[in-house]
């Protein structure tokens, strides 16, 4: 089950039940601490570390480096709904990272 959320009970539920976690919000500053908390909750429930992904991350090198150091296993980049001539260059820049 993929879980995510920012509410007070979101991480405890994720630690007990999630097979994967998707980051929603948090930014790069708080994310490492929240990720550590999630993994501690999983361990306390007798579970292995939970793979974590990020949805909607900016495709900037500094964000990618931070996500990698936080242990992120999947990043979903936003590509705007647009015609091919608008979207393809942005997609190509993202892939080049």
CSV table of N, CA, C and O in Angstrom, one decimal:
chain,number,residue,atom,x,y,z
A,1,UNK,N,0.8,-1.2,0.0
A,1,UNK,CA,0.0,0.0,0.0
A,1,UNK,C,0.9,1.2,0.0
A,1,UNK,O,1.8,1.3,0.8
A,2,UNK,N,0.6,2.2,-0.9
A,2,UNK,CA,1.3,3.4,-0.9
A,2,UNK,C,0.6,4.4,0.0
A,2,UNK,O,-0.6,4.5,-0.1
A,3,UNK,N,1.4,5.0,0.9
A,3,UNK,CA,0.8,6.0,1.8
A,3,UNK,C,1.5,7.3,1.7
A,3,UNK,O,2.6,7.3,1.2
A,4,UNK,N,0.9,8.3,2.2
A,4,UNK,CA,1.5,9.6,2.2
A,4,UNK,C,0.7,10.5,3.1
A,4,UNK,O,-0.3,10.1,3.6
A,5,UNK,N,1.2,11.7,3.3
A,5,UNK,CA,0.4,12.7,4.1
A,5,UNK,C,1.3,13.5,5.1
A,5,UNK,O,2.4,13.1,5.3
A,6,UNK,N,0.7,14.5,5.6
A,6,UNK,CA,1.4,15.4,6.6
A,6,UNK,C,0.8,15.5,7.9
A,6,UNK,O,1.3,16.1,8.8
A,7,UNK,N,-0.4,14.9,8.1
A,7,UNK,CA,-1.1,15.0,9.4
A,7,UNK,C,-0.4,14.3,10.5
A,7,UNK,O,0.6,13.5,10.3
A,8,UNK,N,-0.8,14.6,11.7
A,8,UNK,CA,-0.2,14.0,12.9
A,8,UNK,C,-0.2,12.5,13.0
A,8,UNK,O,0.7,11.9,13.5
A,9,UNK,N,-1.2,11.9,12.4
A,9,UNK,CA,-1.3,10.4,12.4
A,9,UNK,C,-0.8,9.7,11.2
A,9,UNK,O,-0.7,8.5,11.1
A,10,UNK,N,-0.3,10.5,10.2
A,10,UNK,CA,0.1,10.0,8.9
A,10,UNK,C,1.3,9.1,9.1
A,10,UNK,O,1.4,8.0,8.5
A,11,UNK,N,2.3,9.5,9.7
A,11,UNK,CA,3.6,8.7,9.9
A,11,UNK,C,3.3,7.5,10.7
A,11,UNK,O,3.8,6.4,10.3
A,12,UNK,N,2.6,7.5,11.8
A,12,UNK,CA,2.4,6.3,12.6
A,12,UNK,C,1.7,5.2,11.7
A,12,UNK,O,2.0,4.0,11.8
A,13,UNK,N,0.7,5.7,10.9
A,13,UNK,CA,0.0,4.7,10.1
A,13,UNK,C,0.9,4.2,9.0
A,13,UNK,O,0.9,3.0,8.7
A,14,UNK,N,1.7,5.1,8.4
A,14,UNK,CA,2.7,4.6,7.4
A,14,UNK,C,3.7,3.6,8.0
A,14,UNK,O,4.0,2.7,7.4
A,15,UNK,N,4.2,3.9,9.2
A,15,UNK,CA,5.1,3.0,9.8
A,15,UNK,C,4.6,1.6,10.1
A,15,UNK,O,5.3,0.6,10.0
A,16,UNK,N,3.3,1.5,10.3
A,16,UNK,CA,2.7,0.2,10.6
A,16,UNK,C,2.2,-0.5,9.3
A,16,UNK,O,2.2,-1.7,9.2
A,17,UNK,N,1.7,0.3,8.3
A,17,UNK,CA,1.0,-0.4,7.2
A,17,UNK,C,1.6,-0.2,5.8
A,17,UNK,O,1.3,-1.0,4.9
A,18,UNK,N,2.4,0.9,5.6
A,18,UNK,CA,2.8,1.2,4.2
A,18,UNK,C,3.8,0.3,3.7
A,18,UNK,O,4.7,-0.2,4.4
A,19,UNK,N,3.7,-0.1,2.4
A,19,UNK,CA,4.8,-0.8,1.7
A,19,UNK,C,5.7,0.2,1.1
A,19,UNK,O,6.9,-0.1,0.8
A,20,UNK,N,5.2,1.4,0.7
A,20,UNK,CA,5.9,2.5,0.2
A,20,UNK,C,5.3,3.8,0.7
A,20,UNK,O,4.2,3.8,1.1
A,21,UNK,N,6.2,4.8,0.8
A,21,UNK,CA,5.7,6.1,1.3
A,21,UNK,C,6.0,7.2,0.2
A,21,UNK,O,7.0,7.1,-0.4
A,22,UNK,N,5.0,8.1,0.0
A,22,UNK,CA,5.2,9.2,-1.0
A,22,UNK,C,5.2,10.5,-0.2
A,22,UNK,O,4.2,10.8,0.5
A,23,UNK,N,6.3,11.2,-0.4
A,23,UNK,CA,6.3,12.5,0.3
A,23,UNK,C,5.3,13.5,-0.2
A,23,UNK,O,5.1,13.6,-1.4
A,24,UNK,N,4.7,14.2,0.7
A,24,UNK,CA,3.7,15.3,0.3
A,24,UNK,C,4.1,16.5,1.1
A,24,UNK,O,3.9,16.5,2.3
A,25,UNK,N,4.7,17.5,0.5
A,25,UNK,CA,5.0,18.7,1.2
A,25,UNK,C,6.3,18.7,1.9
A,25,UNK,O,7.3,18.4,1.2
A,26,UNK,N,6.5,19.0,3.0
A,26,UNK,CA,7.7,19.0,3.9
A,26,UNK,C,8.9,19.8,3.4
A,26,UNK,O,9.6,20.2,4.2
A,27,UNK,N,9.1,20.0,2.1
A,27,UNK,CA,10.3,20.7,1.6
A,27,UNK,C,11.5,19.9,1.9
A,27,UNK,O,11.5,18.8,2.5
A,28,UNK,N,12.7,20.5,1.6
A,28,UNK,CA,13.9,19.7,1.8
A,28,UNK,C,14.4,19.9,3.3
A,28,UNK,O,15.2,19.1,3.7
A,29,UNK,N,14.0,20.9,4.0
A,29,UNK,CA,14.5,21.1,5.4
A,29,UNK,C,14.0,20.1,6.4
A,29,UNK,O,14.8,19.5,7.1
A,30,UNK,N,12.7,19.8,6.4
A,30,UNK,CA,12.1,18.9,7.4
A,30,UNK,C,12.1,17.5,7.0
A,30,UNK,O,11.9,16.6,7.8
A,31,UNK,N,12.3,17.2,5.7
A,31,UNK,CA,12.0,15.9,5.2
A,31,UNK,C,13.0,14.8,5.8
A,31,UNK,O,12.5,13.7,6.1
A,32,UNK,N,14.2,15.1,5.9
A,32,UNK,CA,15.2,14.1,6.5
A,32,UNK,C,14.7,13.7,7.9
A,32,UNK,O,14.7,12.5,8.2
A,33,UNK,N,14.3,14.6,8.7
A,33,UNK,CA,13.9,14.3,10.1
A,33,UNK,C,12.6,13.4,10.0
A,33,UNK,O,12.4,12.5,10.8
A,34,UNK,N,11.7,13.8,9.1
A,34,UNK,CA,10.4,13.1,9.0
A,34,UNK,C,10.6,11.7,8.5
A,34,UNK,O,10.0,10.7,8.9
A,35,UNK,N,11.5,11.6,7.5
A,35,UNK,CA,11.9,10.3,7.0
A,35,UNK,C,12.5,9.4,8.0
A,35,UNK,O,12.2,8.2,8.2
A,36,UNK,N,13.4,9.9,8.8
A,36,UNK,CA,14.0,9.2,9.9
A,36,UNK,C,12.9,8.7,10.9
A,36,UNK,O,12.9,7.5,11.4
A,37,UNK,N,12.0,9.6,11.2
A,37,UNK,CA,10.9,9.2,12.1
A,37,UNK,C,10.0,8.1,11.5
A,37,UNK,O,9.7,7.1,12.2
A,38,UNK,N,9.7,8.2,10.2
A,38,UNK,CA,9.0,7.1,9.6
A,38,UNK,C,9.7,5.8,9.7
A,38,UNK,O,9.1,4.7,10.1
A,39,UNK,N,11.0,5.7,9.5
A,39,UNK,CA,11.7,4.5,9.5
A,39,UNK,C,11.8,4.0,10.9
A,39,UNK,O,11.8,2.7,11.2
A,40,UNK,N,11.9,4.9,11.9
A,40,UNK,CA,11.9,4.4,13.3
A,40,UNK,C,10.6,3.8,13.7
A,40,UNK,O,10.6,2.8,14.4
A,41,UNK,N,9.5,4.4,13.2
A,41,UNK,CA,8.2,3.8,13.5
A,41,UNK,C,8.0,2.5,12.8
A,41,UNK,O,7.5,1.5,13.4
A,42,UNK,N,8.6,2.3,11.6
A,42,UNK,CA,8.5,1.0,11.0
A,42,UNK,C,9.3,0.0,11.8
A,42,UNK,O,8.8,-1.2,12.0
A,43,UNK,N,10.5,0.3,12.2
A,43,UNK,CA,11.3,-0.6,13.0
A,43,UNK,C,10.6,-1.0,14.3
A,43,UNK,O,10.7,-2.1,14.7
A,44,UNK,N,10.0,0.0,15.0
A,44,UNK,CA,9.3,-0.3,16.2
A,44,UNK,C,8.1,-1.3,16.0
A,44,UNK,O,7.8,-2.0,16.9
A,45,UNK,N,7.6,-1.3,14.8
A,45,UNK,CA,6.5,-2.2,14.4
A,45,UNK,C,7.0,-3.5,13.9
A,45,UNK,O,6.3,-4.3,13.4
A,46,UNK,N,8.4,-3.7,13.9
A,46,UNK,CA,9.0,-4.9,13.5
A,46,UNK,C,9.1,-5.0,12.0
A,46,UNK,O,9.1,-6.1,11.4
A,47,UNK,N,9.1,-3.9,11.3
A,47,UNK,CA,9.1,-3.9,9.8
A,47,UNK,C,10.4,-3.4,9.3
A,47,UNK,O,11.2,-2.7,10.0
A,48,UNK,N,10.7,-3.8,8.0
A,48,UNK,CA,11.9,-3.4,7.3
A,48,UNK,C,11.7,-1.9,6.9
A,48,UNK,O,10.6,-1.4,6.9
A,49,UNK,N,12.8,-1.2,6.6
A,49,UNK,CA,12.7,0.1,6.1
A,49,UNK,C,11.7,0.2,4.9
A,49,UNK,O,11.7,-0.6,4.1
A,50,UNK,N,11.0,1.3,4.9
A,50,UNK,CA,10.0,1.6,3.9
A,50,UNK,C,10.6,2.4,2.7
A,50,UNK,O,11.1,3.5,3.0
A,51,UNK,N,10.5,1.9,1.5
A,51,UNK,CA,11.0,2.7,0.4
A,51,UNK,C,10.2,4.0,0.3
A,51,UNK,O,9.0,4.0,0.4
A,52,UNK,N,10.9,5.1,0.0
A,52,UNK,CA,10.2,6.4,0.0
A,52,UNK,C,10.4,7.1,-1.3
A,52,UNK,O,11.5,7.1,-1.9
A,53,UNK,N,9.3,7.7,-1.8
A,53,UNK,CA,9.4,8.5,-3.1
A,53,UNK,C,9.0,9.9,-2.8
A,53,UNK,O,8.5,10.3,-1.8
A,54,UNK,N,9.2,10.7,-3.8
A,54,UNK,CA,8.9,12.1,-3.8
A,54,UNK,C,8.0,12.4,-5.0
A,54,UNK,O,8.4,12.1,-6.1
A,55,UNK,N,6.9,13.1,-4.8
A,55,UNK,CA,6.1,13.5,-5.9
A,55,UNK,C,6.1,15.0,-6.1
A,55,UNK,O,6.0,15.8,-5.1
A,56,UNK,N,6.4,15.5,-7.3
A,56,UNK,CA,6.3,17.0,-7.5
A,56,UNK,C,7.6,17.7,-7.1
A,56,UNK,O,7.6,18.9,-6.9
A,57,UNK,N,8.7,17.0,-7.0
A,57,UNK,CA,10.0,17.7,-6.7
A,57,UNK,C,10.4,18.6,-7.8
A,57,UNK,O,10.3,18.2,-9.0
A,58,UNK,N,11.0,19.7,-7.5
A,58,UNK,CA,11.6,20.5,-8.5
A,58,UNK,C,12.8,19.7,-9.1
A,58,UNK,O,13.5,19.0,-8.4
A,59,UNK,N,13.0,19.9,-10.4
A,59,UNK,CA,14.1,19.2,-11.1
A,59,UNK,C,15.3,20.1,-11.0
A,59,UNK,O,15.8,20.5,-12.1
A,60,UNK,N,15.8,20.3,-9.8
A,60,UNK,CA,17.0,21.1,-9.6
A,60,UNK,C,18.1,20.3,-9.0
A,60,UNK,O,17.8,19.5,-8.1
A,61,UNK,N,19.3,20.4,-9.4
A,61,UNK,CA,20.4,19.5,-8.8
A,61,UNK,C,20.4,19.5,-7.3
A,61,UNK,O,20.6,18.5,-6.7
A,62,UNK,N,20.3,20.7,-6.7
A,62,UNK,CA,20.4,20.7,-5.2
A,62,UNK,C,19.3,19.9,-4.5
A,62,UNK,O,19.5,19.3,-3.5
A,63,UNK,N,18.1,19.9,-5.1
A,63,UNK,CA,17.0,19.1,-4.6
A,63,UNK,C,17.3,17.6,-4.8
A,63,UNK,O,17.0,16.8,-3.9
A,64,UNK,N,17.8,17.3,-5.9
A,64,UNK,CA,18.1,15.9,-6.2
A,64,UNK,C,19.1,15.4,-5.3
A,64,UNK,O,19.1,14.2,-4.8
A,65,UNK,N,20.2,16.2,-5.0
A,65,UNK,CA,21.2,15.8,-4.1
A,65,UNK,C,20.7,15.6,-2.7
A,65,UNK,O,21.0,14.6,-2.0
A,66,UNK,N,19.8,16.5,-2.2
A,66,UNK,CA,19.2,16.3,-0.9
A,66,UNK,C,18.3,15.1,-0.8
A,66,UNK,O,18.4,14.4,0.2
A,67,UNK,N,17.5,14.9,-1.8
A,67,UNK,CA,16.7,13.7,-1.8
A,67,UNK,C,17.5,12.4,-1.8
A,67,UNK,O,17.2,11.5,-1.1
A,68,UNK,N,18.6,12.4,-2.5
A,68,UNK,CA,19.5,11.2,-2.5
A,68,UNK,C,20.1,11.0,-1.2
A,68,UNK,O,20.1,9.9,-0.7
A,69,UNK,N,20.5,12.1,-0.5
A,69,UNK,CA,21.1,11.9,0.8
A,69,UNK,C,20.1,11.5,1.9
A,69,UNK,O,20.4,10.9,2.9
A,70,UNK,N,18.8,11.8,1.6
A,70,UNK,CA,17.8,11.4,2.5
A,70,UNK,C,17.3,10.0,2.3
A,70,UNK,O,16.6,9.4,3.1
A,71,UNK,N,17.8,9.4,1.2
A,71,UNK,CA,17.5,8.0,1.0
A,71,UNK,C,16.3,7.7,0.1
A,71,UNK,O,15.6,6.7,0.2
A,72,UNK,N,15.9,8.7,-0.7
A,72,UNK,CA,14.8,8.6,-1.6
A,72,UNK,C,15.0,7.6,-2.7
A,72,UNK,O,16.1,7.6,-3.3
A,73,UNK,N,14.1,6.7,-3.0
A,73,UNK,CA,14.3,5.7,-4.0
A,73,UNK,C,13.5,6.0,-5.3
A,73,UNK,O,13.8,5.3,-6.3
A,74,UNK,N,12.6,6.9,-5.3
A,74,UNK,CA,11.9,7.3,-6.5
A,74,UNK,C,11.5,8.7,-6.5
A,74,UNK,O,11.0,9.2,-5.4
A,75,UNK,N,11.6,9.4,-7.6
A,75,UNK,CA,11.2,10.8,-7.7
A,75,UNK,C,10.3,10.9,-8.9
A,75,UNK,O,10.6,10.5,-10.0
A,76,UNK,N,9.1,11.6,-8.7
A,76,UNK,CA,8.2,11.8,-9.8
A,76,UNK,C,8.2,13.3,-10.1
A,76,UNK,O,7.9,14.1,-9.2
A,77,UNK,N,8.7,13.7,-11.3
A,77,UNK,CA,8.8,15.1,-11.6
A,77,UNK,C,7.5,15.6,-12.3
A,77,UNK,O,6.9,14.9,-13.1
A,78,UNK,N,7.1,16.9,-12.0
A,78,UNK,CA,6.0,17.4,-12.7
A,78,UNK,C,6.4,17.9,-14.1
A,78,UNK,O,7.4,18.6,-14.3
A,79,UNK,N,5.6,17.5,-15.0
A,79,UNK,CA,5.7,18.0,-16.4
A,79,UNK,C,4.4,18.6,-16.7
A,79,UNK,O,3.3,17.9,-16.6
A,80,UNK,N,4.3,19.9,-17.1
A,80,UNK,CA,3.0,20.5,-17.3
A,80,UNK,C,2.3,19.9,-18.5
A,80,UNK,O,2.9,19.5,-19.5
A,81,UNK,N,1.0,19.9,-18.4
A,81,UNK,CA,0.2,19.5,-19.5
A,81,UNK,C,0.3,20.6,-20.6
A,81,UNK,O,-0.1,21.8,-20.4
A,82,UNK,N,0.9,20.2,-21.7
A,82,UNK,CA,1.2,21.2,-22.7
A,82,UNK,C,1.4,20.5,-24.1
A,82,UNK,O,1.5,19.3,-24.1
A,83,UNK,N,1.5,21.2,-25.1
A,83,UNK,CA,1.7,20.6,-26.4
A,83,UNK,C,3.1,20.1,-26.4
A,83,UNK,O,4.0,20.4,-25.6
A,84,UNK,N,3.4,19.2,-27.4
A,84,UNK,CA,4.7,18.6,-27.5
A,84,UNK,C,5.9,19.5,-27.5
A,84,UNK,O,6.9,19.3,-26.9
A,85,UNK,N,5.8,20.6,-28.3
A,85,UNK,CA,6.9,21.6,-28.4
A,85,UNK,C,7.2,22.3,-27.1
A,85,UNK,O,8.3,22.8,-26.9
A,86,UNK,N,6.2,22.4,-26.2
A,86,UNK,CA,6.5,23.0,-24.9
A,86,UNK,C,7.0,22.0,-23.9
A,86,UNK,O,7.9,22.2,-23.1
A,87,UNK,N,6.3,20.8,-23.8
A,87,UNK,CA,6.6,19.8,-22.8
A,87,UNK,C,7.9,19.0,-23.1
A,87,UNK,O,8.6,18.7,-22.1
A,88,UNK,N,8.2,18.7,-24.3
A,88,UNK,CA,9.4,17.9,-24.6
A,88,UNK,C,10.7,18.5,-24.2
A,88,UNK,O,11.5,17.8,-23.6
A,89,UNK,N,10.9,19.8,-24.4
A,89,UNK,CA,12.2,20.4,-24.0
A,89,UNK,C,12.4,20.3,-22.4
A,89,UNK,O,13.4,20.0,-21.9
A,90,UNK,N,11.3,20.5,-21.7
A,90,UNK,CA,11.3,20.4,-20.3
A,90,UNK,C,11.6,19.0,-19.8
A,90,UNK,O,12.4,18.7,-18.9
A,91,UNK,N,10.9,18.0,-20.5
A,91,UNK,CA,11.2,16.6,-20.2
A,91,UNK,C,12.7,16.3,-20.4
A,91,UNK,O,13.3,15.6,-19.6
A,92,UNK,N,13.2,16.7,-21.5
A,92,UNK,CA,14.6,16.4,-21.9
A,92,UNK,C,15.6,17.0,-20.9
A,92,UNK,O,16.6,16.4,-20.5
A,93,UNK,N,15.3,18.3,-20.4
A,93,UNK,CA,16.1,18.9,-19.4
A,93,UNK,C,16.1,18.1,-18.1
A,93,UNK,O,17.1,17.9,-17.4
A,94,UNK,N,14.9,17.6,-17.7
A,94,UNK,CA,14.8,16.8,-16.5
A,94,UNK,C,15.5,15.5,-16.6
A,94,UNK,O,16.2,15.1,-15.7
A,95,UNK,N,15.4,14.8,-17.7
A,95,UNK,CA,16.1,13.5,-18.0
A,95,UNK,C,17.6,13.7,-17.9
A,95,UNK,O,18.3,12.9,-17.4
A,96,UNK,N,18.1,14.9,-18.4
A,96,UNK,CA,19.5,15.1,-18.4
A,96,UNK,C,20.1,15.3,-17.0
A,96,UNK,O,21.3,15.1,-16.8
A,97,UNK,N,19.3,15.5,-16.0
A,97,UNK,CA,19.8,15.7,-14.6
A,97,UNK,C,20.3,14.3,-14.2
A,97,UNK,O,21.2,14.2,-13.4
